[in-house]
Short mmCIF file of C-alpha atoms in Angstrom, two decimals:
data_model
loop_
_atom_site.label_atom_id
_atom_site.label_comp_id
_atom_site.label_asym_id
_atom_site.label_seq_id
_atom_site.Cartn_x
_atom_site.Cartn_y
_atom_site.Cartn_z
CA MET A 7 22.24 -1.38 12.27
CA THR A 8 18.63 -0.27 12.39
CA LYS A 9 17.14 1.76 15.22
CA PRO A 10 13.74 1.58 16.92
CA MET A 11 11.01 3.51 15.16
CA PRO A 12 10.35 7.00 16.54
CA ALA A 13 7.59 7.50 19.08
CA ARG A 14 4.13 7.65 17.57
CA GLN A 15 3.28 10.89 15.86
CA GLU A 16 -0.04 12.50 15.02
CA CYS A 17 0.53 12.09 11.27
CA ALA A 18 3.60 10.42 9.75
CA ALA A 19 4.49 7.81 7.12
CA VAL A 20 7.67 5.76 6.86
CA VAL A 21 8.30 3.31 4.01
CA LEU A 22 10.43 0.34 5.06
CA GLY A 23 11.01 -1.06 1.56
CA GLY A 24 8.75 -2.84 -0.91
CA PRO A 25 5.14 -1.89 -0.12
CA THR A 26 5.60 -1.89 3.65
CA THR A 27 4.57 1.45 5.12
CA VAL A 28 4.23 2.45 8.75
CA LEU A 29 1.51 5.06 9.25
CA ASP A 30 1.01 6.99 12.46
CA LEU A 31 -2.39 8.65 12.41
CA GLY A 32 -4.42 10.02 15.29
CA GLY A 33 -2.31 8.23 17.90
CA LEU A 34 -2.62 4.85 16.18
CA ARG A 35 0.22 2.93 14.54
CA ILE A 36 -0.77 1.14 11.34
CA VAL A 37 1.32 -1.04 9.02
CA ALA A 38 0.30 -1.55 5.41
CA ASP A 39 1.36 -4.70 3.54
CA PRO A 40 4.03 -6.02 5.96
CA THR A 41 7.04 -7.71 4.35
CA PHE A 42 9.83 -8.50 6.81
CA ASP A 43 11.69 -11.42 5.20
CA ASP A 44 15.36 -11.19 4.31
CA ALA A 45 16.37 -11.04 0.66
CA GLY A 46 15.98 -14.26 -1.29
CA PRO A 47 13.68 -16.25 -3.59
CA HIS A 48 9.94 -16.49 -2.99
CA GLY A 49 8.74 -18.93 -5.62
CA TYR A 50 8.65 -17.11 -8.96
CA LEU A 51 9.52 -13.77 -7.30
CA THR A 52 12.85 -12.65 -5.85
CA LYS A 53 13.28 -10.28 -2.94
CA THR A 54 16.43 -8.21 -3.44
CA ALA A 55 16.61 -6.37 -0.10
CA GLY A 56 15.32 -6.85 3.41
CA PRO A 57 13.30 -4.25 5.31
CA ALA A 58 14.80 -1.08 6.80
CA ALA A 59 13.36 -2.04 10.20
CA THR A 60 12.48 -5.33 11.83
CA GLU A 61 9.19 -6.27 13.39
CA ASP A 62 10.57 -5.58 16.89
CA GLU A 63 11.82 -2.16 15.82
CA VAL A 64 8.41 -1.23 14.47
CA GLY A 65 6.97 -2.16 17.84
CA PRO A 66 3.35 -2.81 18.81
CA VAL A 67 0.78 -1.78 16.23
CA ASP A 68 -2.95 -1.20 16.39
CA LEU A 69 -3.88 -2.25 12.87
CA VAL A 70 -2.44 -4.02 9.85
CA LEU A 71 -3.81 -3.32 6.37
CA VAL A 72 -3.33 -6.20 3.93
CA SER A 73 -4.15 -5.33 0.34
CA HIS A 74 -3.90 -9.02 -0.60
CA ASP A 75 -2.26 -12.20 0.61
CA LEU A 76 -1.58 -14.21 -2.56
CA HIS A 77 1.63 -12.48 -3.65
CA PRO A 78 4.70 -12.55 -1.38
CA ASP A 79 5.85 -9.07 -2.37
CA ASN A 80 2.82 -7.79 -0.43
CA LEU A 81 2.75 -10.34 2.38
CA ASP A 82 5.81 -12.52 2.85
CA ASP A 83 6.34 -15.15 5.54
CA ARG A 84 7.45 -12.93 8.41
CA GLY A 85 5.01 -10.27 7.28
CA ARG A 86 2.18 -12.78 7.58
CA ALA A 87 3.26 -13.76 11.10
CA PHE A 88 3.50 -10.07 12.04
CA ALA A 89 0.02 -9.38 10.69
CA LEU A 90 -1.53 -12.34 12.49
CA SER A 91 -0.03 -11.16 15.80
CA ALA A 92 -1.68 -7.73 15.49
CA PRO A 93 -4.95 -6.89 17.25
CA LEU A 94 -6.73 -6.41 13.92
CA ILE A 95 -6.18 -6.96 10.21
CA LEU A 96 -8.40 -5.18 7.70
CA THR A 97 -8.42 -6.63 4.20
CA GLY A 98 -10.77 -7.90 1.51
CA PRO A 99 -13.38 -10.58 2.23
CA ALA A 100 -11.64 -13.43 0.39
CA THR A 101 -8.27 -12.55 1.92
CA ALA A 102 -9.80 -12.43 5.40
CA GLY A 103 -11.24 -15.88 4.84
CA ARG A 104 -7.80 -17.27 4.04
CA LEU A 105 -5.95 -15.44 6.82
CA GLY A 106 -8.48 -16.09 9.58
CA PRO A 107 -8.57 -14.22 12.90
CA PRO A 108 -7.89 -11.39 13.64
CA SER A 109 -8.88 -10.49 10.08
CA ALA A 110 -12.01 -8.56 9.17
CA GLY A 111 -13.02 -8.57 5.51
CA LEU A 112 -14.31 -5.34 4.01
CA ALA A 113 -16.07 -5.16 0.67
CA ALA A 114 -15.35 -2.10 -1.44
CA TRP A 115 -16.88 1.10 -0.05
CA SER A 116 -17.60 -0.48 3.34
CA GLY A 117 -15.89 0.68 6.51
CA HIS A 118 -14.61 -0.08 9.98
CA ALA A 119 -14.08 2.37 12.88
CA LEU A 120 -11.25 2.15 15.42
CA PRO A 121 -11.26 4.13 18.66
CA ARG A 122 -8.36 6.57 18.93
CA PRO A 123 -6.41 6.70 22.20
CA GLY A 124 -7.18 9.28 24.81
CA GLY A 125 -10.80 9.72 23.84
CA GLY A 126 -9.83 11.29 20.55
CA GLY A 127 -12.78 9.94 18.61
CA GLU A 128 -12.48 7.33 15.89
CA LEU A 129 -10.33 6.51 12.89
CA ALA A 130 -12.55 5.47 9.99
CA VAL A 131 -11.11 2.95 7.54
CA MET A 132 -12.95 2.50 4.24
CA ALA A 133 -12.08 -0.23 1.76
CA VAL A 134 -11.77 0.95 -1.84
CA PRO A 135 -11.28 -0.96 -5.11
CA ALA A 136 -7.94 -1.80 -6.69
CA VAL A 137 -7.19 -3.38 -10.06
CA PRO A 138 -3.80 -5.16 -10.11
CA GLY A 139 -3.44 -5.36 -13.88
CA PRO A 140 -4.70 -3.93 -17.15
CA GLU A 141 -8.33 -2.88 -17.54
CA ASP A 142 -8.88 -5.57 -20.18
CA GLY A 143 -7.38 -8.34 -18.06
CA GLU A 144 -9.43 -11.50 -17.65
CA ARG A 145 -11.62 -11.35 -14.55
CA ASP A 146 -12.47 -14.13 -12.14
CA GLY A 147 -15.95 -15.06 -10.98
CA ASP A 148 -15.93 -12.21 -8.46
CA GLY A 149 -14.95 -9.66 -11.11
CA ASN A 150 -11.32 -9.34 -10.02
CA VAL A 151 -8.42 -8.85 -12.41
CA ASN A 152 -5.54 -11.11 -11.28
CA CYS A 153 -6.89 -11.48 -7.71
CA GLU A 154 -8.81 -9.64 -5.00
CA VAL A 155 -6.88 -6.52 -3.98
CA THR A 156 -8.12 -3.87 -1.60
CA GLY A 157 -7.08 -0.24 -1.12
CA PHE A 158 -8.00 1.86 1.89
CA VAL A 159 -8.96 5.42 2.83
CA LEU A 160 -8.23 6.48 6.42
CA SER A 161 -9.94 9.52 7.93
CA GLY A 162 -11.11 11.08 11.17
CA HIS A 163 -12.05 14.37 12.76
CA GLY A 164 -9.06 16.71 12.70
CA LEU A 165 -6.92 14.19 10.79
CA ALA A 166 -5.48 14.16 7.30
CA THR A 167 -7.38 11.83 4.96
CA VAL A 168 -4.97 9.19 3.64
CA TYR A 169 -5.43 6.93 0.62
CA VAL A 170 -3.41 3.68 0.59
CA SER A 171 -3.63 2.28 -2.92
CA GLY A 172 -2.53 -1.33 -2.63
CA ASP A 173 -1.52 -2.83 -5.97
CA ASN A 174 -3.66 -0.80 -8.33
CA ALA A 175 -2.79 -0.04 -11.95
CA SER A 176 -6.11 1.58 -12.92
CA ILE A 177 -6.51 5.35 -13.28
CA ARG A 178 -10.23 4.74 -13.82
CA THR A 179 -10.36 3.28 -10.32
CA VAL A 180 -8.43 6.25 -8.90
CA ALA A 181 -10.90 8.61 -10.57
CA GLU A 182 -13.84 6.77 -8.96
CA ILE A 183 -12.17 7.02 -5.53
CA ALA A 184 -11.56 10.75 -6.08
CA ARG A 185 -15.21 11.22 -7.04
CA ARG A 186 -16.49 9.46 -3.94
CA VAL A 187 -13.85 10.86 -1.54
CA PRO A 188 -13.03 14.34 -2.88
CA GLU A 189 -10.93 15.56 0.08
CA ILE A 190 -7.91 13.22 0.15
CA ASP A 191 -4.77 14.89 1.54
CA VAL A 192 -2.12 12.16 1.30
CA ALA A 193 -1.73 9.27 -1.12
CA VAL A 194 0.49 6.25 -0.43
CA LEU A 195 0.83 4.87 -3.95
CA ASN A 196 2.19 1.44 -4.82
CA ALA A 197 4.27 2.24 -7.86
CA GLY A 198 7.24 0.41 -9.38
CA ALA A 199 5.40 -0.91 -12.46
CA ALA A 200 5.54 -4.49 -11.17
CA ARG A 201 5.72 -6.88 -14.12
CA VAL A 202 5.58 -10.67 -14.36
CA ALA A 203 6.20 -12.02 -17.86
CA ALA A 204 3.57 -14.76 -17.55
CA LYS A 205 0.79 -12.33 -16.57
CA PHE A 206 -1.00 -10.02 -19.01
CA ASP A 207 1.90 -10.07 -21.53
CA GLY A 208 4.15 -8.47 -18.93
CA ARG A 209 2.00 -5.35 -18.58
CA PRO A 210 2.17 -3.53 -15.22
CA LEU A 211 0.39 -4.93 -12.18
CA SER A 212 0.87 -1.69 -10.23
CA LEU A 213 1.20 1.97 -11.16
CA ASP A 214 4.11 2.96 -13.37
CA SER A 215 5.60 6.39 -12.76
CA ARG A 216 3.44 8.15 -15.36
CA ARG A 217 0.26 6.71 -13.91
CA ALA A 218 1.42 7.50 -10.37
CA ALA A 219 1.77 11.15 -11.40
CA ALA A 220 -1.62 10.99 -13.12
CA ALA A 221 -3.15 9.49 -9.97
CA ALA A 222 -1.70 12.32 -7.89
CA ALA A 223 -3.20 14.88 -10.28
CA VAL A 224 -6.61 13.19 -10.34
CA LEU A 225 -6.71 12.97 -6.55
CA GLY A 226 -5.44 16.52 -6.12
CA VAL A 227 -3.38 15.48 -3.11
CA LYS A 228 -0.80 17.67 -1.39
CA VAL A 229 1.49 14.77 -0.49
CA VAL A 230 2.40 11.57 -2.38
CA VAL A 231 4.35 8.86 -0.55
CA PRO A 232 5.49 6.27 -3.10
CA ALA A 233 5.97 2.66 -2.02
CA HIS A 234 6.43 -0.72 -3.74
CA TYR A 235 9.17 0.51 -6.10
CA ASP A 236 12.24 -1.28 -4.71
CA GLY A 237 13.25 -4.44 -2.90
CA TRP A 238 11.89 -6.94 -5.45
CA ALA A 239 13.31 -7.93 -8.83
CA HIS A 240 9.99 -7.66 -10.72
CA PHE A 241 9.61 -3.94 -9.98
CA SER A 242 10.59 -2.38 -13.30
CA GLU A 243 10.76 1.30 -12.27
CA GLY A 244 12.32 2.93 -9.23
CA ARG A 245 12.99 6.19 -7.47
CA ALA A 246 14.73 7.83 -10.42
CA GLU A 247 11.78 7.28 -12.76
CA LEU A 248 9.34 8.57 -10.12
CA GLU A 249 11.33 11.73 -9.50
CA GLN A 250 11.79 12.45 -13.20
CA THR A 251 8.15 11.83 -14.07
CA PHE A 252 6.80 13.96 -11.23
CA TYR A 253 9.23 16.71 -12.26
CA GLU A 254 8.03 16.57 -15.87
CA ALA A 255 4.42 16.70 -14.67
CA GLY A 256 5.12 19.72 -12.46
CA LEU A 257 4.26 17.73 -9.34
CA SER A 258 7.64 17.47 -7.63
CA SER A 259 6.47 19.52 -4.67
CA SER A 260 4.00 16.78 -3.72
CA LEU A 261 6.46 13.87 -3.90
CA ARG A 262 7.93 12.61 -0.64
CA VAL A 263 10.59 10.07 -1.49
CA ALA A 264 13.75 9.45 0.48
CA ALA A 265 16.17 6.71 1.40
CA HIS A 266 14.55 4.13 3.64
CA ARG A 267 15.48 4.04 7.31
CA SER A 268 18.94 2.71 8.09
#
């Protein structure tokens, strides 16, 4: 039986399974890519495990980050309802247009500021690019590989700077983010090497373990919180591959991976 989430903390991250991550930062509670459905089929994808906490156990949130809405492993049915009940969703422009209120669409490198409780200043949220597929993948009319996907950088006075990758498989994109935002402390990386046979010859749509370690090195972060590596059948790598690869790269001290809440 699951338990209510702990009281809000100044800086904490809890992965609930799949990509779903609860972030407490500066007194705000934020959920990235909510997926709360039970295990079962979702069209051509199959969810193999439900979340480690329900919507009620997560409790009220201040912000939901949606990297994209077109794939159920990043926004399933109950996750969508949860997001739409939040005070604010930040996402990409096309996704915001499909979701409707309370969504705000952010183009890459644009931002949104949220007031922190208790007069603590603001939390700045900047949208950053993500490429959910190979660099040579066919692009749509807006220049997106596969579909519009948005990552985020969260920052504020006295706070850790946190990068939330969304489904990104591109180290070139990570390098551009590191160039523009050189002081990132924590990276929440969607790993798992998601693969769908019908897309891009089955090549990864998210970071595999080697590229997750490379992303950590390029960003120079102190803490890596991996997400999006279990709970769905099309994730081709899991915790074991992440731990082994970070060990081989000499980056084990940065990796924060543990059993999900239970």
